[in-house]
Coordinates of C-alpha atoms in Angstrom, one line a residue:
Chain A
X1 CA 98.2 107.2 47.4
X2 CA 100.8 104.6 47.5
X3 CA 104.8 105.4 47.5
X4 CA 105.5 102.2 48.5
X5 CA 105.2 100.4 45.3
X6 CA 108.2 102.4 44.5
X7 CA 110.1 102.7 47.3
X8 CA 112.1 100.0 49.4
X9 CA 109.5 96.5 50.3
X10 CA 109.5 97.3 53.7
X11 CA 106.1 96.6 56.2
X12 CA 105.1 100.6 58.3
X13 CA 105.0 100.1 62.2
X14 CA 102.1 98.2 62.9
X15 CA 99.9 100.4 64.6
X16 CA 98.3 97.6 66.7
X17 CA 101.6 96.7 67.9
X18 CA 101.2 100.9 69.1
X19 CA 98.6 99.8 70.9
X20 CA 98.7 96.4 72.5
X21 CA 101.8 98.4 74.3
X22 CA 99.0 101.5 75.2
X23 CA 96.8 98.8 76.6
X24 CA 99.7 97.2 79.1
X25 CA 100.7 101.3 80.0
X26 CA 96.9 101.4 80.9
X27 CA 96.9 98.8 82.9
X28 CA 99.5 98.9 84.6
X29 CA 98.3 102.1 85.9
X30 CA 95.5 101.1 86.6
X31 CA 96.5 98.6 90.1
X32 CA 96.9 100.6 93.2
X33 CA 99.0 100.1 95.8
X34 CA 98.9 97.0 97.6
X35 CA 98.2 96.6 101.6
X36 CA 102.0 97.1 102.6
X37 CA 104.7 96.7 105.2
X38 CA 108.4 99.0 105.1
X39 CA 110.8 98.2 106.9
X40 CA 114.3 100.1 106.6
X41 CA 117.8 100.2 109.2
X42 CA 120.8 98.4 110.1
X43 CA 121.7 94.9 108.8
X44 CA 121.8 93.8 111.9
X45 CA 118.0 93.6 112.2
X46 CA 117.4 92.8 108.9
X47 CA 118.3 89.5 109.3
X48 CA 115.3 88.9 111.8
X49 CA 113.1 91.0 110.4
X50 CA 113.4 89.9 106.9
X51 CA 113.2 85.8 108.6
X52 CA 110.4 86.8 110.2
X53 CA 109.6 88.2 106.9
X54 CA 110.1 85.0 105.2
X55 CA 107.2 83.1 108.1
X56 CA 105.2 85.9 107.7
X57 CA 104.3 85.4 104.1
X58 CA 103.2 82.2 105.0
X59 CA 100.5 82.7 107.4
X60 CA 99.5 85.8 106.0
X61 CA 100.4 86.1 102.7
X62 CA 97.7 88.8 101.3
X63 CA 100.2 91.8 104.3
X64 CA 103.5 92.6 101.5
X65 CA 106.3 92.9 103.8
X66 CA 109.4 94.7 101.9
X67 CA 112.4 94.4 103.9
X68 CA 115.6 96.7 103.2
X69 CA 119.2 97.4 104.5
X70 CA 120.5 101.5 104.5
X71 CA 122.1 101.5 108.3
X72 CA 120.4 102.5 110.6
X73 CA 121.3 105.9 110.4
X74 CA 120.4 105.8 107.1
X75 CA 117.1 104.4 108.2
X76 CA 116.1 106.7 110.4
X77 CA 117.1 109.5 108.1
X78 CA 114.1 107.5 106.0
X79 CA 112.2 107.7 108.9
X80 CA 112.1 110.5 110.2
X81 CA 110.9 112.0 106.5
X82 CA 107.7 109.2 106.5
X83 CA 109.8 107.0 103.7
X84 CA 109.3 104.1 106.2
X85 CA 106.8 102.5 108.3
X86 CA 109.4 100.7 110.7
X87 CA 112.8 101.7 111.7
X88 CA 114.9 98.6 112.1
X89 CA 117.3 99.8 115.0
X90 CA 120.8 98.8 116.1
X91 CA 121.1 101.4 118.5
X92 CA 118.9 103.7 120.5
X93 CA 117.9 106.4 118.4
X94 CA 120.0 109.8 119.3
X95 CA 118.1 113.2 119.7
X96 CA 119.2 114.9 116.8
X97 CA 117.2 111.7 115.1
X98 CA 114.1 112.0 117.1
X99 CA 113.9 115.8 116.8
X100 CA 113.6 115.5 113.2
X101 CA 111.3 112.9 113.5
X102 CA 109.1 115.3 115.5
X103 CA 109.4 118.1 113.5
X104 CA 107.8 116.0 110.6
X105 CA 104.9 115.3 113.2
X106 CA 106.6 111.7 113.5
X107 CA 105.1 109.9 117.1
X108 CA 106.7 106.2 117.3
X109 CA 107.2 103.3 119.7
X110 CA 110.2 101.6 120.7
X111 CA 110.4 97.4 121.0
X112 CA 113.6 95.4 122.4
X113 CA 113.4 92.8 120.2
X114 CA 116.9 90.5 120.8
X115 CA 120.6 91.1 121.5
X116 CA 123.3 91.1 120.0
X117 CA 127.2 90.9 120.6
X118 CA 129.7 92.7 119.0
X119 CA 132.9 90.3 118.2
X120 CA 136.3 91.2 117.8
X121 CA 138.2 89.1 116.0
X122 CA 141.7 88.1 114.6
X123 CA 142.7 85.7 111.5
X124 CA 143.3 81.7 113.2
X125 CA 146.9 82.4 112.6
X126 CA 147.5 85.1 115.1
X127 CA 148.3 83.3 118.0
X128 CA 149.5 85.9 120.5
X129 CA 146.8 87.1 121.5
X130 CA 143.4 85.4 123.1
X131 CA 141.7 88.3 125.1
X132 CA 141.4 91.8 124.9
X133 CA 141.6 94.3 127.1
X134 CA 138.7 97.4 126.9
X135 CA 141.7 99.8 127.3
X136 CA 143.6 98.2 124.2
X137 CA 141.0 98.0 122.4
X138 CA 140.3 101.9 122.7
X139 CA 144.3 101.8 121.7
X140 CA 143.7 100.8 119.0
X141 CA 140.4 102.4 117.5
X142 CA 140.6 105.9 119.4
X143 CA 140.8 109.3 117.1
X144 CA 144.5 109.3 117.7
X145 CA 145.5 106.5 117.2
X146 CA 145.6 107.3 113.9
X147 CA 148.7 106.9 111.9
X148 CA 150.8 106.1 115.6
X149 CA 149.3 102.7 116.7
X150 CA 150.3 100.7 113.3
X151 CA 151.6 97.4 114.8
X152 CA 150.0 95.6 117.9
X153 CA 153.9 95.8 119.7
X154 CA 152.2 99.5 119.6
X155 CA 149.3 98.2 121.7
X156 CA 150.6 95.8 123.9
X157 CA 155.0 95.5 123.6
X158 CA 154.8 91.7 124.4
X159 CA 153.3 90.6 121.1
X160 CA 154.6 90.2 117.8
X161 CA 156.2 93.0 115.6
X162 CA 153.1 93.1 112.9
X163 CA 151.5 95.0 111.3
X164 CA 148.0 96.3 112.3
X165 CA 144.9 95.8 109.6
X166 CA 142.3 96.5 110.8
X167 CA 138.7 95.7 109.5
X168 CA 135.2 97.4 110.6
X169 CA 131.8 99.0 109.5
X170 CA 131.5 101.5 108.1
X171 CA 130.0 104.5 109.4
X172 CA 126.4 104.5 108.8
X173 CA 126.3 101.2 110.7
X174 CA 124.7 101.8 113.9
X175 CA 127.6 98.8 114.9
X176 CA 130.1 101.4 114.3
X177 CA 128.2 103.9 116.7
X178 CA 127.7 101.1 119.3
X179 CA 130.9 100.5 119.3
X180 CA 132.7 104.1 119.3
X181 CA 131.2 104.7 121.4
X182 CA 131.0 102.4 124.5
X183 CA 134.6 101.6 123.7
X184 CA 136.2 105.3 122.8
X185 CA 133.6 107.2 124.5
X186 CA 131.8 109.1 121.9
X187 CA 129.8 108.2 119.0
X188 CA 131.1 108.5 116.3
X189 CA 134.6 109.0 116.9
X190 CA 137.7 106.6 115.8
X191 CA 140.1 106.3 113.9
X192 CA 139.8 106.2 110.3
X193 CA 142.8 105.1 108.7
X194 CA 140.9 101.4 109.1
X195 CA 139.2 99.9 106.0
X196 CA 135.6 100.6 106.6
X197 CA 132.4 98.5 104.6
X198 CA 129.4 98.2 105.5
X199 CA 129.6 94.5 104.4
X200 CA 130.1 92.8 106.7
X201 CA 131.0 89.8 104.5
X202 CA 133.5 92.2 103.9
X203 CA 135.2 92.4 107.0
X204 CA 134.7 88.6 107.4
X205 CA 136.9 88.1 104.1
X206 CA 139.9 90.9 105.6
X207 CA 140.5 89.7 108.6
X208 CA 140.4 86.5 107.2
X209 CA 143.3 87.6 104.7
X210 CA 145.2 88.5 106.8
X211 CA 147.7 88.1 109.7
X212 CA 147.6 90.9 110.9
X213 CA 144.5 91.8 111.4
X214 CA 142.1 92.5 113.1
X215 CA 138.5 93.6 113.0
X216 CA 134.9 93.2 115.0
X217 CA 131.2 93.1 114.0
X218 CA 127.7 91.4 114.9
X219 CA 128.1 88.4 116.2
X220 CA 126.0 86.8 114.0
X221 CA 128.4 86.7 111.0
X222 CA 131.2 85.4 113.5
X223 CA 128.6 82.7 113.6
X224 CA 128.7 82.2 110.2
X225 CA 132.7 81.8 109.5
X226 CA 134.6 79.6 112.9
X227 CA 136.7 78.7 110.8
X228 CA 138.0 81.5 108.9
X229 CA 138.7 83.5 112.4
X230 CA 138.9 83.2 115.8
X231 CA 136.7 84.9 118.2
X232 CA 138.8 87.0 121.1
X233 CA 137.5 87.2 125.0
X234 CA 136.7 91.2 126.1
X235 CA 138.3 92.0 129.6
X236 CA 136.4 95.2 130.8
X237 CA 138.5 94.9 134.3
X238 CA 136.2 91.2 135.7
X239 CA 138.4 89.1 133.8
X240 CA 138.6 88.1 129.9
X241 CA 134.7 87.3 128.8
X242 CA 134.1 85.4 125.9
X243 CA 131.1 86.0 124.0
X244 CA 127.8 83.1 124.0
X245 CA 124.7 83.3 124.1
X246 CA 124.1 83.5 128.3
X247 CA 127.4 85.3 128.6
X248 CA 125.8 88.0 126.0
X249 CA 122.3 87.7 128.0
X250 CA 123.5 87.7 131.4
X251 CA 125.5 90.5 130.1
X252 CA 128.9 89.4 132.0
X253 CA 130.3 90.1 127.8
X254 CA 130.4 94.1 128.2
X255 CA 130.3 96.2 127.2
X256 CA 129.9 94.8 123.7
X257 CA 126.5 93.5 124.3
X258 CA 123.9 95.6 122.5
X259 CA 119.9 95.0 122.5
X260 CA 118.0 95.6 119.1
X261 CA 115.0 97.2 118.6
X262 CA 111.7 98.0 115.9
X263 CA 111.3 102.1 116.0
X264 CA 108.0 101.5 114.8
X265 CA 105.4 105.0 113.3
X266 CA 102.9 105.2 115.6
X267 CA 100.4 106.5 112.8
X268 CA 101.2 103.2 110.6
X269 CA 99.4 101.1 113.7
X270 CA 96.2 102.0 111.7
X271 CA 97.0 100.0 109.2
X272 CA 96.6 96.6 110.3
X273 CA 98.6 94.9 108.5
X274 CA 101.3 96.5 110.6
X275 CA 99.6 95.4 113.1
X276 CA 99.8 91.9 112.4
X277 CA 102.6 92.1 111.3
X278 CA 104.2 92.9 114.6
X279 CA 102.5 91.0 116.8
X280 CA 104.0 88.2 114.3
X281 CA 107.6 89.2 115.0
X282 CA 107.2 89.6 119.0
X283 CA 105.5 85.8 118.7
X284 CA 108.9 84.7 116.6
X285 CA 111.5 86.5 117.7
X286 CA 112.5 84.4 120.4
X287 CA 112.6 81.5 118.4
X288 CA 114.7 83.2 114.8
X289 CA 117.5 85.3 117.4
X290 CA 119.1 81.9 118.2
X291 CA 119.2 80.4 114.1
X292 CA 121.3 84.1 112.9
X293 CA 123.2 84.5 115.8
X294 CA 121.3 86.9 118.5
X295 CA 119.7 85.8 121.8
X296 CA 117.1 86.6 122.5
X297 CA 115.7 88.9 125.4
X298 CA 113.8 87.7 129.1
X299 CA 110.0 87.1 129.4
X300 CA 110.0 90.5 131.1
X301 CA 111.1 92.2 128.2
X302 CA 108.6 90.7 125.4
X303 CA 105.7 91.7 127.8
X304 CA 106.7 95.0 128.5
X305 CA 107.4 95.1 123.7
X306 CA 102.9 93.7 124.1
X307 CA 102.1 95.8 126.4
X308 CA 104.0 99.3 124.8
X309 CA 102.3 97.9 120.7
X310 CA 99.1 96.3 122.5
X311 CA 98.6 100.2 123.9
X312 CA 99.5 102.0 120.6
X313 CA 97.7 100.8 118.2
X314 CA 94.2 102.4 118.0
X315 CA 91.0 100.0 119.1
X316 CA 89.3 100.7 115.5
X317 CA 92.3 98.6 113.4
X318 CA 92.5 95.9 116.3
X319 CA 89.2 94.1 115.8
Chain B
X1 CA 157.9 81.7 44.6
X2 CA 160.6 83.0 46.8
X3 CA 162.0 82.8 50.2
X4 CA 163.1 87.0 50.3
X5 CA 160.1 88.8 50.3
X6 CA 160.3 91.9 47.1
X7 CA 160.4 94.5 49.8
X8 CA 164.0 92.5 51.1
X9 CA 162.7 92.0 54.1
X10 CA 163.7 88.6 55.7
X11 CA 161.5 88.6 58.3
X12 CA 158.0 90.3 57.1
X13 CA 156.3 86.8 56.2
X14 CA 156.7 85.8 59.7
X15 CA 155.8 89.1 61.8
X16 CA 152.8 89.2 59.3
X17 CA 151.5 86.1 60.8
X18 CA 152.9 86.4 64.4
X19 CA 150.3 89.7 64.1
X20 CA 147.6 87.6 62.4
X21 CA 148.1 84.5 65.5
X22 CA 148.2 87.4 68.6
X23 CA 145.0 89.7 67.3
X24 CA 143.5 85.8 67.0
X25 CA 144.9 85.5 70.6
X26 CA 143.1 88.8 71.8
X27 CA 139.8 87.4 69.9
X28 CA 140.2 83.8 71.2
X29 CA 140.9 85.9 75.2
X30 CA 137.2 86.9 75.4
X31 CA 135.4 84.8 74.5
X32 CA 138.2 82.8 76.9
X33 CA 136.8 85.2 79.6
X34 CA 132.9 84.1 78.7
X35 CA 133.6 80.4 79.1
X36 CA 135.7 80.7 82.3
X37 CA 132.9 83.0 84.2
X38 CA 130.3 81.1 82.4
X39 CA 131.4 77.4 83.5
X40 CA 132.5 78.6 86.5
X41 CA 129.1 79.8 87.5
X42 CA 128.0 76.5 86.4
X43 CA 130.5 74.1 88.8
X44 CA 129.3 77.0 91.5
X45 CA 125.0 77.1 90.4
X46 CA 124.8 73.3 90.0
X47 CA 122.4 71.2 91.8
X48 CA 120.7 74.8 93.2
X49 CA 119.3 75.8 89.7
X50 CA 116.0 74.3 89.2
X51 CA 112.8 75.2 88.7
X52 CA 111.8 75.2 92.5
X53 CA 114.7 78.3 92.7
X54 CA 112.8 80.0 89.3
X55 CA 109.5 79.9 91.2
X56 CA 110.3 80.9 94.7
X57 CA 110.6 84.2 96.9
X58 CA 113.6 84.5 98.4
X59 CA 114.2 83.0 101.9
X60 CA 116.3 85.1 104.8
X61 CA 117.5 81.9 106.7
X62 CA 117.5 78.1 103.7
X63 CA 119.3 78.2 100.9
X64 CA 117.3 75.6 99.9
X65 CA 113.8 78.0 99.8
X66 CA 115.6 80.9 98.3
X67 CA 114.7 81.7 94.0
X68 CA 114.5 85.0 91.9
X69 CA 110.8 84.3 91.3
X70 CA 110.1 88.7 92.6
X71 CA 113.6 89.4 91.3
X72 CA 112.6 87.9 87.4
X73 CA 109.2 89.6 88.1
X74 CA 110.9 92.9 89.1
X75 CA 113.3 91.9 86.1
X76 CA 111.2 92.0 83.3
X77 CA 108.5 94.5 84.6
X78 CA 111.5 97.7 84.8
X79 CA 112.4 95.6 81.6
X80 CA 109.3 96.1 79.7
X81 CA 108.2 99.9 82.1
X82 CA 112.2 101.1 80.9
X83 CA 111.3 100.1 76.5
X84 CA 108.3 101.5 76.9
X85 CA 109.2 104.8 77.8
X86 CA 112.8 104.8 76.8
X87 CA 111.6 103.8 72.8
X88 CA 109.1 106.7 72.0
X89 CA 111.7 109.2 73.8
X90 CA 114.7 108.4 72.4
X91 CA 113.2 107.1 68.6
X92 CA 111.3 110.8 68.5
X93 CA 114.9 112.8 69.9
X94 CA 116.3 110.3 67.2
X95 CA 114.2 111.6 64.5
X96 CA 114.0 115.4 65.9
X97 CA 118.0 115.6 65.2
X98 CA 118.4 114.4 62.3
X99 CA 115.1 115.6 60.4
X100 CA 114.6 118.4 61.3
X101 CA 117.1 119.9 64.0
X102 CA 118.5 122.5 61.7
X103 CA 122.6 122.5 61.9
X104 CA 122.5 125.3 64.2
X105 CA 124.8 125.8 67.1
X106 CA 122.2 124.8 69.7
X107 CA 122.5 121.4 67.9
X108 CA 126.0 121.0 68.2
X109 CA 124.9 121.8 72.1
X110 CA 122.6 119.0 72.8
X111 CA 124.4 116.6 70.1
X112 CA 127.4 116.7 72.7
X113 CA 125.3 116.6 75.6
X114 CA 123.5 113.1 74.8
X115 CA 127.2 111.8 73.8
X116 CA 128.5 112.7 77.1
X117 CA 125.2 111.6 78.9
X118 CA 125.6 108.3 77.4
X119 CA 129.3 109.0 79.7
X120 CA 127.5 109.6 82.7
X121 CA 127.9 106.3 85.4
X122 CA 124.9 104.5 86.3
X123 CA 124.9 105.8 89.9
X124 CA 124.3 109.3 89.3
X125 CA 121.6 108.6 87.5
X126 CA 120.8 107.1 90.2
X127 CA 121.2 109.6 92.6
X128 CA 118.9 111.8 90.3
X129 CA 116.3 109.2 90.0
X130 CA 116.0 109.2 94.0
X131 CA 116.0 113.0 94.0
X132 CA 113.7 114.1 91.2
X133 CA 111.1 110.7 91.8
X134 CA 111.4 109.5 94.5
X135 CA 111.3 112.2 96.7
X136 CA 110.6 115.3 94.5
X137 CA 107.4 113.4 93.0
X138 CA 107.2 111.3 95.6
X139 CA 106.2 108.0 93.7
X140 CA 108.9 106.4 96.0
X141 CA 111.3 102.9 95.3
X142 CA 108.6 101.2 93.1
X143 CA 108.7 99.6 90.3
X144 CA 107.9 102.7 87.9
X145 CA 111.2 105.2 89.3
X146 CA 112.7 102.3 89.1
X147 CA 112.3 102.0 85.4
X148 CA 112.0 106.1 84.6
X149 CA 115.6 105.7 86.8
X150 CA 116.6 103.2 84.1
X151 CA 115.3 105.5 81.5
X152 CA 117.8 108.1 82.5
X153 CA 120.5 105.5 81.8
X154 CA 119.7 104.4 79.1
X155 CA 117.8 106.8 76.6
X156 CA 121.5 108.6 75.4
X157 CA 122.3 104.9 74.2
X158 CA 118.8 105.0 72.4
X159 CA 119.0 108.2 71.2
X160 CA 123.0 107.6 69.6
X161 CA 122.0 104.4 68.1
X162 CA 119.2 105.4 66.8
X163 CA 120.7 108.4 64.9
X164 CA 123.0 106.1 63.2
X165 CA 120.7 103.9 61.8
X166 CA 118.6 106.7 60.3
X167 CA 121.7 108.2 59.0
X168 CA 122.2 104.9 57.5
X169 CA 119.2 105.2 55.5
X170 CA 120.2 106.5 52.0
X171 CA 119.5 110.4 51.4
X172 CA 118.1 109.0 48.1
X173 CA 115.4 107.4 50.0
X174 CA 114.6 110.9 51.9
X175 CA 114.3 112.9 48.1
X176 CA 112.7 110.0 45.8
X177 CA 110.4 110.4 49.1
X178 CA 109.7 113.7 48.3
X179 CA 110.0 114.1 44.8
X180 CA 106.6 111.8 45.0
X181 CA 105.4 114.5 46.7
X182 CA 105.2 113.4 50.3
X183 CA 105.7 114.7 53.5
X184 CA 108.2 115.3 55.7
X185 CA 105.7 113.1 57.8
X186 CA 105.3 110.7 55.8
X187 CA 108.4 110.6 54.6
X188 CA 110.0 109.6 58.3
X189 CA 107.1 107.2 59.2
X190 CA 106.5 105.3 55.7
X191 CA 110.0 105.4 54.5
X192 CA 112.8 105.9 57.0
X193 CA 111.6 104.1 60.4
X194 CA 111.3 101.2 58.8
X195 CA 114.1 101.3 57.0
X196 CA 116.3 102.1 59.5
X197 CA 114.2 100.1 62.7
X198 CA 116.6 96.5 62.6
X199 CA 119.5 99.3 63.7
X200 CA 117.1 100.9 65.9
X201 CA 116.1 97.5 67.4
X202 CA 119.2 96.7 68.2
X203 CA 120.4 99.6 69.4
X204 CA 117.4 99.3 71.7
X205 CA 117.6 96.1 72.8
X206 CA 122.0 96.7 73.6
X207 CA 120.7 99.8 75.7
X208 CA 118.5 97.1 77.7
X209 CA 120.4 94.6 78.4
X210 CA 122.6 97.0 79.5
X211 CA 119.5 98.1 81.7
X212 CA 119.2 94.7 83.2
X213 CA 122.1 94.6 84.3
X214 CA 122.5 97.6 86.2
X215 CA 122.1 97.6 90.8
X216 CA 123.9 100.5 91.3
X217 CA 121.6 102.9 90.3
X218 CA 118.2 100.4 91.5
X219 CA 120.3 100.8 95.2
X220 CA 120.8 104.5 95.0
X221 CA 117.2 105.0 95.0
X222 CA 116.6 102.5 97.4
X223 CA 115.2 99.5 96.1
X224 CA 114.0 97.0 98.0
X225 CA 116.6 94.3 99.8
X226 CA 114.3 91.6 101.1
X227 CA 110.3 91.2 99.4
X228 CA 108.3 87.9 100.0
X229 CA 105.8 89.3 96.4
X230 CA 105.3 90.3 93.0
X231 CA 104.7 93.7 91.9
X232 CA 100.8 93.5 91.4
X233 CA 101.2 97.8 90.3
X234 CA 103.8 100.3 89.0
X235 CA 103.7 101.7 92.3
X236 CA 104.9 98.7 94.1
X237 CA 108.6 97.5 96.1
X238 CA 109.8 95.4 94.0
X239 CA 113.7 94.0 93.6
X240 CA 115.7 93.4 90.7
X241 CA 117.8 90.0 89.5
X242 CA 121.2 92.5 89.6
X243 CA 120.1 93.4 93.3
X244 CA 119.3 90.1 94.5
X245 CA 122.7 88.9 93.0
X246 CA 123.9 91.1 95.5
X247 CA 122.4 90.8 97.8
X248 CA 122.5 86.9 98.4
X249 CA 126.5 87.4 97.6
X250 CA 126.1 89.6 101.1
X251 CA 124.9 87.2 103.3
X252 CA 126.8 85.2 105.7
X253 CA 126.2 81.4 105.4
X254 CA 128.5 80.1 102.7
X255 CA 125.9 78.4 100.7
X256 CA 124.0 81.5 99.5
X257 CA 126.8 83.9 98.4
X258 CA 128.7 81.0 96.6
X259 CA 126.0 78.6 94.9
X260 CA 122.4 81.3 95.2
X261 CA 124.2 83.8 94.4
X262 CA 125.7 81.9 91.5
X263 CA 122.4 80.2 90.5
X264 CA 121.1 84.0 90.5
X265 CA 123.5 84.9 87.9
X266 CA 123.4 82.0 85.6
X267 CA 119.8 83.2 85.2
X268 CA 120.4 86.4 84.7
X269 CA 122.9 86.1 81.3
X270 CA 120.7 83.4 80.1
X271 CA 117.6 86.3 80.1
X272 CA 121.2 88.6 78.2
X273 CA 121.9 86.6 76.4
X274 CA 118.4 85.7 75.3
X275 CA 117.8 89.4 75.2
X276 CA 121.0 89.6 72.5
X277 CA 120.1 87.0 70.8
X278 CA 116.5 88.7 70.4
X279 CA 118.5 92.2 68.7
X280 CA 121.1 89.5 66.3
X281 CA 117.9 87.8 64.7
X282 CA 115.5 91.2 64.4
X283 CA 118.3 92.4 62.5
X284 CA 119.4 89.2 60.6
X285 CA 114.9 89.4 59.8
X286 CA 113.7 92.8 58.7
X287 CA 117.8 93.6 57.4
X288 CA 116.5 90.5 54.6
X289 CA 113.4 92.4 53.9
X290 CA 114.7 96.0 52.4
X291 CA 116.0 95.9 49.5
X292 CA 117.7 99.2 48.1

């Protein structure tokens, strides 16, 4: 029976179209997971891990490296849940996070891959402040400063009566954890009436746009924006020190220099791709660090990293 | 011809003309914004958008080596899978609601719900996708989970558009079909669907262009930030154009933040314009064949 003779002249849906869609679906499902190294965590360490992944891809294109940046806290959550193999961290793992890993049966090793200085920056139009003491930083950033330390003159009477506009990383950031711990004395204890952003660029833009601004973030971001920002020296009692590669490495820029870590799942080291990537990482990281504004680790630390890694790799996978 | 209009209001004609100009200005302002955006992006992307940009993977350190390959392929995968999931479910729901469901209170509730779901912000679907697909069903943040999440985002739009298209088919067609003894299935498959097809396709394509531009739900499910490969299977990690552009705008380096990101935006816009042009073409092409 052909009603179409009488009714609208349109073609019914073609069966071949449906069939080809089905074939596409089956084809897609048929492919399995490829050899993947999954990394998430600190946006500070992301720069290193991604840059090394890029070069690694040229020598070992068969190993697929995926790098994301959920923040150190977010990374450890995924790490403890077993969703990723490597966690980029800009602070050591906390007891609570380590307990979460243990509960899920996740053992790990820690590799120290670089040093990062935290830069305290102000607007270039700021002509009253070249250096700041850690006590003044605490006066500005401690929790009690909220709604009370609002002007530069509140910190130091010699400074002008200009609104203090504060910019800093958000609470999921390892930079935030580290800064609050060494400056305010307790991790995550900070005034909250500042402009937070997980995006370091947003912080750069914020500080660059306000005469009375002050902000802190990784030194690497300052290095890319020297024309928009003014870097402050930090005085922790031994005189003002400007952060440079030398002062970050030898520890004189304190307390705002910190080590950066990779946390690696022990059982991920059964995956040959992970081992290859990590070995490549340790070979290259000291070359890459200065290019993204970080400071290489000394040779003895690198040696210790290699020992840790070698000891953790199961014999079978090394070949 | 009299200088005063008959209703006695001397400025009525002038007001009428001014109103026309005002409306025209409104219409042109939207075009002006598009032109401004495109020209600005083209200016920033000039010299950066070349074949190398299309065929290379992202780079972390060298802006001149960076490219959209992974993101472009990821987006194409996502859109293909999203189409595959959203069209059958969406059109099926629309057929049920329009052709089968009784006008009951239950149908009213479903209908209202669908209309409301169409207005839910996409980040909410992203969180649902993270809980349901990535964690609950253990899919990981692969292409499949991404496409299913985007399906959630566009499904209400596809259903509503398909319903509109089915409703636009004259009821005489249904009656004629039934009068000739066709079953409901035959009526739907041979008469209604072909007649409604241009409308459905337009709706689907517009919904897909929305899916193509979504970054928020993909960020929520934890799609990758930096990948140097294209997905081979549906569980592979991926990145997509809007995500890639977002990541570039986050880079500390101005070349990435301004020029490479602008080049990525041009690629995304070209894809969107192609999709929308397909919608226009399909409507024109298939629309012509229907004679009632």
